[in-house]
Amino acid sequence: MRRYPIDKIKIDRSFISDLLDDADDLAITKATIAMAKALRMKVLAEGVESEAQLATLRALECDEYQGYLDGQPLAAEQFGELLRLRAND
């Protein structure tokens, strides 16, 4: 992996969805984060839907996340309006 111009690893939502209930998914997530950190890469978890998942990922030192916990999908027009509102804050 270090031979390629990769600076971020993304953990698939299939591992995150059962992170709290499946020891194998937790082990895979831990190992992925540890490997990425050892290679000086950032880690992004996909499909985070609960505060408990986010707390676990933060404890494991995951750098970033995306998912419904942060916000629902938006149509392009709605996204543009959200950006305009945040720019005015």
mmCIF file of N, CA and C in Angstrom:
data_model
loop_
_atom_site.group_PDB
_atom_site.id
_atom_site.type_symbol
_atom_site.label_atom_id
_atom_site.label_comp_id
_atom_site.label_asym_id
_atom_site.label_seq_id
_atom_site.Cartn_x
_atom_site.Cartn_y
_atom_site.Cartn_z
ATOM 1 N N MET A 1 0.809 -1.201 0.000
ATOM 2 C CA MET A 1 0.000 0.000 0.000
ATOM 3 C C MET A 1 0.846 1.256 0.000
ATOM 4 N N ARG A 2 1.969 1.201 0.647
ATOM 5 C CA ARG A 2 2.774 2.427 0.724
ATOM 6 C C ARG A 2 3.432 2.773 -0.603
ATOM 7 N N ARG A 3 3.370 1.886 -1.568
ATOM 8 C CA ARG A 3 3.948 2.161 -2.885
ATOM 9 C C ARG A 3 3.032 3.018 -3.753
ATOM 10 N N TYR A 4 1.804 3.154 -3.344
ATOM 11 C CA TYR A 4 0.827 3.920 -4.113
ATOM 12 C C TYR A 4 0.610 5.287 -3.461
ATOM 13 N N PRO A 5 0.185 6.263 -4.252
ATOM 14 C CA PRO A 5 -0.024 7.611 -3.693
ATOM 15 C C PRO A 5 -1.347 7.703 -2.917
ATOM 16 N N ILE A 6 -1.428 6.944 -1.832
ATOM 17 C CA ILE A 6 -2.634 6.903 -1.007
ATOM 18 C C ILE A 6 -2.333 7.608 0.304
ATOM 19 N N ASP A 7 -3.224 8.500 0.718
ATOM 20 C CA ASP A 7 -3.012 9.157 2.003
ATOM 21 C C ASP A 7 -4.183 8.974 2.953
ATOM 22 N N LYS A 8 -5.224 8.251 2.479
ATOM 23 C CA LYS A 8 -6.401 8.031 3.312
ATOM 24 C C LYS A 8 -6.987 6.652 3.029
ATOM 25 N N ILE A 9 -7.390 5.977 4.105
ATOM 26 C CA ILE A 9 -8.066 4.681 4.002
ATOM 27 C C ILE A 9 -9.522 4.884 4.404
ATOM 28 N N LYS A 10 -10.435 4.319 3.639
ATOM 29 C CA LYS A 10 -11.853 4.416 3.949
ATOM 30 C C LYS A 10 -12.346 3.049 4.420
ATOM 31 N N ILE A 11 -12.976 3.026 5.591
ATOM 32 C CA ILE A 11 -13.543 1.786 6.124
ATOM 33 C C ILE A 11 -14.991 1.699 5.653
ATOM 34 N N ASP A 12 -15.331 0.635 4.986
ATOM 35 C CA ASP A 12 -16.653 0.452 4.402
ATOM 36 C C ASP A 12 -17.738 0.394 5.464
ATOM 37 N N ARG A 13 -18.902 0.894 5.110
ATOM 38 C CA ARG A 13 -20.045 0.916 6.017
ATOM 39 C C ARG A 13 -20.447 -0.471 6.498
ATOM 40 N N SER A 14 -20.149 -1.511 5.727
ATOM 41 C CA SER A 14 -20.523 -2.867 6.147
ATOM 42 C C SER A 14 -19.822 -3.267 7.443
ATOM 43 N N PHE A 15 -18.639 -2.731 7.703
ATOM 44 C CA PHE A 15 -17.942 -3.002 8.960
ATOM 45 C C PHE A 15 -18.459 -2.098 10.079
ATOM 46 N N ILE A 16 -18.826 -0.878 9.731
ATOM 47 C CA ILE A 16 -19.266 0.094 10.727
ATOM 48 C C ILE A 16 -20.670 -0.216 11.240
ATOM 49 N N SER A 17 -21.527 -0.725 10.370
ATOM 50 C CA SER A 17 -22.926 -0.948 10.764
ATOM 51 C C SER A 17 -23.057 -1.925 11.928
ATOM 52 N N ASP A 18 -22.197 -2.938 12.010
ATOM 53 C CA ASP A 18 -22.258 -3.918 13.098
ATOM 54 C C ASP A 18 -21.084 -3.789 14.068
ATOM 55 N N LEU A 19 -20.420 -2.662 14.015
ATOM 56 C CA LEU A 19 -19.224 -2.427 14.830
ATOM 57 C C LEU A 19 -19.438 -2.734 16.312
ATOM 58 N N LEU A 20 -20.602 -2.381 16.838
ATOM 59 C CA LEU A 20 -20.861 -2.523 18.266
ATOM 60 C C LEU A 20 -21.322 -3.918 18.663
ATOM 61 N N ASP A 21 -21.766 -4.708 17.686
ATOM 62 C CA ASP A 21 -22.340 -6.027 17.987
ATOM 63 C C ASP A 21 -21.538 -7.200 17.445
ATOM 64 N N ASP A 22 -20.601 -6.946 16.570
ATOM 65 C CA ASP A 22 -19.863 -8.028 15.914
ATOM 66 C C ASP A 22 -18.373 -7.886 16.224
ATOM 67 N N ALA A 23 -17.850 -8.819 16.988
ATOM 68 C CA ALA A 23 -16.442 -8.756 17.396
ATOM 69 C C ALA A 23 -15.501 -8.787 16.195
ATOM 70 N N ASP A 24 -15.880 -9.498 15.140
ATOM 71 C CA ASP A 24 -15.033 -9.550 13.943
ATOM 72 C C ASP A 24 -14.966 -8.193 13.253
ATOM 73 N N ASP A 25 -16.113 -7.519 13.138
ATOM 74 C CA ASP A 25 -16.119 -6.184 12.518
ATOM 75 C C ASP A 25 -15.310 -5.195 13.349
ATOM 76 N N LEU A 26 -15.406 -5.300 14.656
ATOM 77 C CA LEU A 26 -14.608 -4.433 15.524
ATOM 78 C C LEU A 26 -13.119 -4.723 15.345
ATOM 79 N N ALA A 27 -12.758 -5.990 15.272
ATOM 80 C CA ALA A 27 -11.346 -6.368 15.098
ATOM 81 C C ALA A 27 -10.807 -5.877 13.757
ATOM 82 N N ILE A 28 -11.602 -6.011 12.710
ATOM 83 C CA ILE A 28 -11.180 -5.545 11.382
ATOM 84 C C ILE A 28 -11.013 -4.028 11.381
ATOM 85 N N THR A 29 -11.934 -3.329 12.019
ATOM 86 C CA THR A 29 -11.855 -1.872 12.101
ATOM 87 C C THR A 29 -10.627 -1.437 12.880
ATOM 88 N N LYS A 30 -10.386 -2.074 14.022
ATOM 89 C CA LYS A 30 -9.194 -1.758 14.826
ATOM 90 C C LYS A 30 -7.918 -1.988 14.019
ATOM 91 N N ALA A 31 -7.855 -3.131 13.334
ATOM 92 C CA ALA A 31 -6.655 -3.472 12.563
ATOM 93 C C ALA A 31 -6.450 -2.505 11.402
ATOM 94 N N THR A 32 -7.525 -2.123 10.750
ATOM 95 C CA THR A 32 -7.431 -1.181 9.632
ATOM 96 C C THR A 32 -6.907 0.167 10.106
ATOM 97 N N ILE A 33 -7.442 0.640 11.218
ATOM 98 C CA ILE A 33 -6.994 1.922 11.754
ATOM 99 C C ILE A 33 -5.541 1.843 12.187
ATOM 100 N N ALA A 34 -5.154 0.759 12.856
ATOM 101 C CA ALA A 34 -3.767 0.604 13.303
ATOM 102 C C ALA A 34 -2.804 0.562 12.113
ATOM 103 N N MET A 35 -3.180 -0.167 11.063
ATOM 104 C CA MET A 35 -2.329 -0.249 9.877
ATOM 105 C C MET A 35 -2.187 1.119 9.220
ATOM 106 N N ALA A 36 -3.301 1.822 9.074
ATOM 107 C CA ALA A 36 -3.263 3.148 8.449
ATOM 108 C C ALA A 36 -2.385 4.100 9.258
ATOM 109 N N LYS A 37 -2.536 4.084 10.567
ATOM 110 C CA LYS A 37 -1.724 4.961 11.420
ATOM 111 C C LYS A 37 -0.239 4.617 11.296
ATOM 112 N N ALA A 38 0.081 3.334 11.252
ATOM 113 C CA ALA A 38 1.475 2.921 11.113
ATOM 114 C C ALA A 38 2.070 3.402 9.791
ATOM 115 N N LEU A 39 1.226 3.520 8.780
ATOM 116 C CA LEU A 39 1.668 3.995 7.466
ATOM 117 C C LEU A 39 1.461 5.503 7.290
ATOM 118 N N ARG A 40 1.141 6.198 8.375
ATOM 119 C CA ARG A 40 0.934 7.648 8.384
ATOM 120 C C ARG A 40 -0.171 8.079 7.417
ATOM 121 N N MET A 41 -1.269 7.336 7.442
ATOM 122 C CA MET A 41 -2.430 7.648 6.617
ATOM 123 C C MET A 41 -3.594 8.070 7.502
ATOM 124 N N LYS A 42 -4.491 8.840 6.944
ATOM 125 C CA LYS A 42 -5.732 9.196 7.615
ATOM 126 C C LYS A 42 -6.741 8.061 7.429
ATOM 127 N N VAL A 43 -7.729 8.012 8.325
ATOM 128 C CA VAL A 43 -8.769 6.984 8.251
ATOM 129 C C VAL A 43 -10.139 7.649 8.259
ATOM 130 N N LEU A 44 -10.989 7.247 7.320
ATOM 131 C CA LEU A 44 -12.350 7.741 7.217
ATOM 132 C C LEU A 44 -13.303 6.558 7.357
ATOM 133 N N ALA A 45 -14.240 6.635 8.287
ATOM 134 C CA ALA A 45 -15.256 5.597 8.462
ATOM 135 C C ALA A 45 -16.527 6.019 7.738
ATOM 136 N N GLU A 46 -17.067 5.109 6.964
ATOM 137 C CA GLU A 46 -18.245 5.381 6.155
ATOM 138 C C GLU A 46 -19.478 4.755 6.809
ATOM 139 N N GLY A 47 -20.593 5.461 6.797
ATOM 140 C CA GLY A 47 -21.855 4.891 7.264
ATOM 141 C C GLY A 47 -22.090 5.004 8.757
ATOM 142 N N VAL A 48 -21.529 6.014 9.387
ATOM 143 C CA VAL A 48 -21.729 6.203 10.829
ATOM 144 C C VAL A 48 -23.139 6.750 11.057
ATOM 145 N N GLU A 49 -23.912 6.022 11.859
ATOM 146 C CA GLU A 49 -25.305 6.400 12.079
ATOM 147 C C GLU A 49 -25.655 6.651 13.534
ATOM 148 N N SER A 50 -24.756 6.357 14.464
ATOM 149 C CA SER A 50 -25.102 6.550 15.873
ATOM 150 C C SER A 50 -23.939 7.182 16.643
ATOM 151 N N GLU A 51 -24.299 7.820 17.742
ATOM 152 C CA GLU A 51 -23.286 8.420 18.617
ATOM 153 C C GLU A 51 -22.381 7.337 19.196
ATOM 154 N N ALA A 52 -22.937 6.158 19.464
ATOM 155 C CA ALA A 52 -22.138 5.055 20.017
ATOM 156 C C ALA A 52 -21.082 4.591 19.017
ATOM 157 N N GLN A 53 -21.440 4.499 17.749
ATOM 158 C CA GLN A 53 -20.457 4.142 16.721
ATOM 159 C C GLN A 53 -19.366 5.206 16.666
ATOM 160 N N LEU A 54 -19.780 6.471 16.673
ATOM 161 C CA LEU A 54 -18.809 7.558 16.599
ATOM 162 C C LEU A 54 -17.883 7.546 17.815
ATOM 163 N N ALA A 55 -18.419 7.318 18.994
ATOM 164 C CA ALA A 55 -17.591 7.267 20.208
ATOM 165 C C ALA A 55 -16.563 6.150 20.116
ATOM 166 N N THR A 56 -16.984 5.006 19.611
ATOM 167 C CA THR A 56 -16.052 3.878 19.449
ATOM 168 C C THR A 56 -14.965 4.222 18.450
ATOM 169 N N LEU A 57 -15.346 4.809 17.326
ATOM 170 C CA LEU A 57 -14.361 5.183 16.302
ATOM 171 C C LEU A 57 -13.394 6.241 16.820
ATOM 172 N N ARG A 58 -13.891 7.187 17.587
ATOM 173 C CA ARG A 58 -13.001 8.198 18.173
ATOM 174 C C ARG A 58 -12.025 7.553 19.146
ATOM 175 N N ALA A 59 -12.509 6.606 19.949
ATOM 176 C CA ALA A 59 -11.629 5.902 20.890
ATOM 177 C C ALA A 59 -10.543 5.126 20.149
ATOM 178 N N LEU A 60 -10.866 4.664 18.947
ATOM 179 C CA LEU A 60 -9.895 3.930 18.122
ATOM 180 C C LEU A 60 -9.006 4.874 17.307
ATOM 181 N N GLU A 61 -9.223 6.177 17.444
ATOM 182 C CA GLU A 61 -8.460 7.223 16.768
ATOM 183 C C GLU A 61 -8.725 7.311 15.269
ATOM 184 N N CYS A 62 -9.960 7.049 14.888
ATOM 185 C CA CYS A 62 -10.382 7.272 13.508
ATOM 186 C C CYS A 62 -10.409 8.781 13.278
ATOM 187 N N ASP A 63 -9.903 9.231 12.135
ATOM 188 C CA ASP A 63 -9.754 10.659 11.863
ATOM 189 C C ASP A 63 -11.029 11.355 11.401
ATOM 190 N N GLU A 64 -11.798 10.695 10.558
ATOM 191 C CA GLU A 64 -12.952 11.331 9.942
ATOM 192 C C GLU A 64 -14.085 10.322 9.824
ATOM 193 N N TYR A 65 -15.288 10.840 9.645
ATOM 194 C CA TYR A 65 -16.418 9.945 9.414
ATOM 195 C C TYR A 65 -17.408 10.620 8.486
ATOM 196 N N GLN A 66 -18.261 9.800 7.909
ATOM 197 C CA GLN A 66 -19.371 10.305 7.127
ATOM 198 C C GLN A 66 -20.546 9.366 7.358
ATOM 199 N N GLY A 67 -21.725 9.887 7.224
ATOM 200 C CA GLY A 67 -22.908 9.059 7.424
ATOM 201 C C GLY A 67 -24.085 9.877 7.886
ATOM 202 N N TYR A 68 -25.188 9.198 8.093
ATOM 203 C CA TYR A 68 -26.437 9.863 8.463
ATOM 204 C C TYR A 68 -26.351 10.575 9.803
ATOM 205 N N LEU A 69 -25.427 10.182 10.667
ATOM 206 C CA LEU A 69 -25.274 10.895 11.929
ATOM 207 C C LEU A 69 -24.941 12.364 11.678
ATOM 208 N N ASP A 70 -24.165 12.617 10.661
ATOM 209 C CA ASP A 70 -23.748 13.981 10.333
ATOM 210 C C ASP A 70 -24.780 14.717 9.487
ATOM 211 N N GLY A 71 -25.582 13.987 8.734
ATOM 212 C CA GLY A 71 -26.602 14.634 7.915
ATOM 213 C C GLY A 71 -27.165 13.695 6.872
ATOM 214 N N GLN A 72 -28.412 13.932 6.528
ATOM 215 C CA GLN A 72 -29.091 13.146 5.508
ATOM 216 C C GLN A 72 -28.650 13.608 4.111
ATOM 217 N N PRO A 73 -28.771 12.734 3.117
ATOM 218 C CA PRO A 73 -28.460 13.160 1.746
ATOM 219 C C PRO A 73 -29.367 14.320 1.329
ATOM 220 N N LEU A 74 -28.808 15.217 0.537
ATOM 221 C CA LEU A 74 -29.549 16.391 0.080
ATOM 222 C C LEU A 74 -29.539 16.477 -1.435
ATOM 223 N N ALA A 75 -30.602 17.035 -1.977
ATOM 224 C CA ALA A 75 -30.627 17.352 -3.405
ATOM 225 C C ALA A 75 -29.644 18.493 -3.637
ATOM 226 N N ALA A 76 -29.191 18.654 -4.856
ATOM 227 C CA ALA A 76 -28.193 19.675 -5.182
ATOM 228 C C ALA A 76 -28.650 21.068 -4.764
ATOM 229 N N GLU A 77 -29.916 21.379 -4.976
ATOM 230 C CA GLU A 77 -30.429 22.703 -4.609
ATOM 231 C C GLU A 77 -30.371 22.912 -3.097
ATOM 232 N N GLN A 78 -30.746 21.886 -2.347
ATOM 233 C CA GLN A 78 -30.721 21.972 -0.891
ATOM 234 C C GLN A 78 -29.286 22.122 -0.384
ATOM 235 N N PHE A 79 -28.369 21.418 -1.005
ATOM 236 C CA PHE A 79 -26.968 21.502 -0.602
ATOM 237 C C PHE A 79 -26.426 22.909 -0.856
ATOM 238 N N GLY A 80 -26.763 23.471 -1.991
ATOM 239 C CA GLY A 80 -26.341 24.833 -2.301
ATOM 240 C C GLY A 80 -26.865 25.822 -1.270
ATOM 241 N N GLU A 81 -28.118 25.652 -0.871
ATOM 242 C CA GLU A 81 -28.703 26.537 0.149
ATOM 243 C C GLU A 81 -28.000 26.354 1.493
ATOM 244 N N LEU A 82 -27.682 25.117 1.853
ATOM 245 C CA LEU A 82 -26.954 24.851 3.098
ATOM 246 C C LEU A 82 -25.594 25.548 3.086
ATOM 247 N N LEU A 83 -24.898 25.487 1.971
ATOM 248 C CA LEU A 83 -23.599 26.150 1.863
ATOM 249 C C LEU A 83 -23.744 27.669 1.998
ATOM 250 N N ARG A 84 -24.766 28.218 1.367
ATOM 251 C CA ARG A 84 -24.999 29.667 1.468
ATOM 252 C C ARG A 84 -25.309 30.067 2.913
ATOM 253 N N LEU A 85 -26.102 29.289 3.605
ATOM 254 C CA LEU A 85 -26.438 29.592 5.007
ATOM 255 C C LEU A 85 -25.208 29.526 5.905
ATOM 256 N N ARG A 86 -24.394 28.494 5.699
ATOM 257 C CA ARG A 86 -23.177 28.351 6.526
ATOM 258 C C ARG A 86 -22.160 29.445 6.226
ATOM 259 N N ALA A 87 -22.119 29.906 4.999
ATOM 260 C CA ALA A 87 -21.181 30.985 4.641
ATOM 261 C C ALA A 87 -21.585 32.294 5.302
ATOM 262 N N ASN A 88 -22.868 32.452 5.578
ATOM 263 C CA ASN A 88 -23.365 33.686 6.201
ATOM 264 C C ASN A 88 -23.287 33.656 7.733
ATOM 265 N N ASP A 89 -22.948 32.509 8.307
ATOM 266 C CA ASP A 89 -22.842 32.411 9.775
ATOM 267 C C ASP A 89 -21.596 33.058 10.310
#
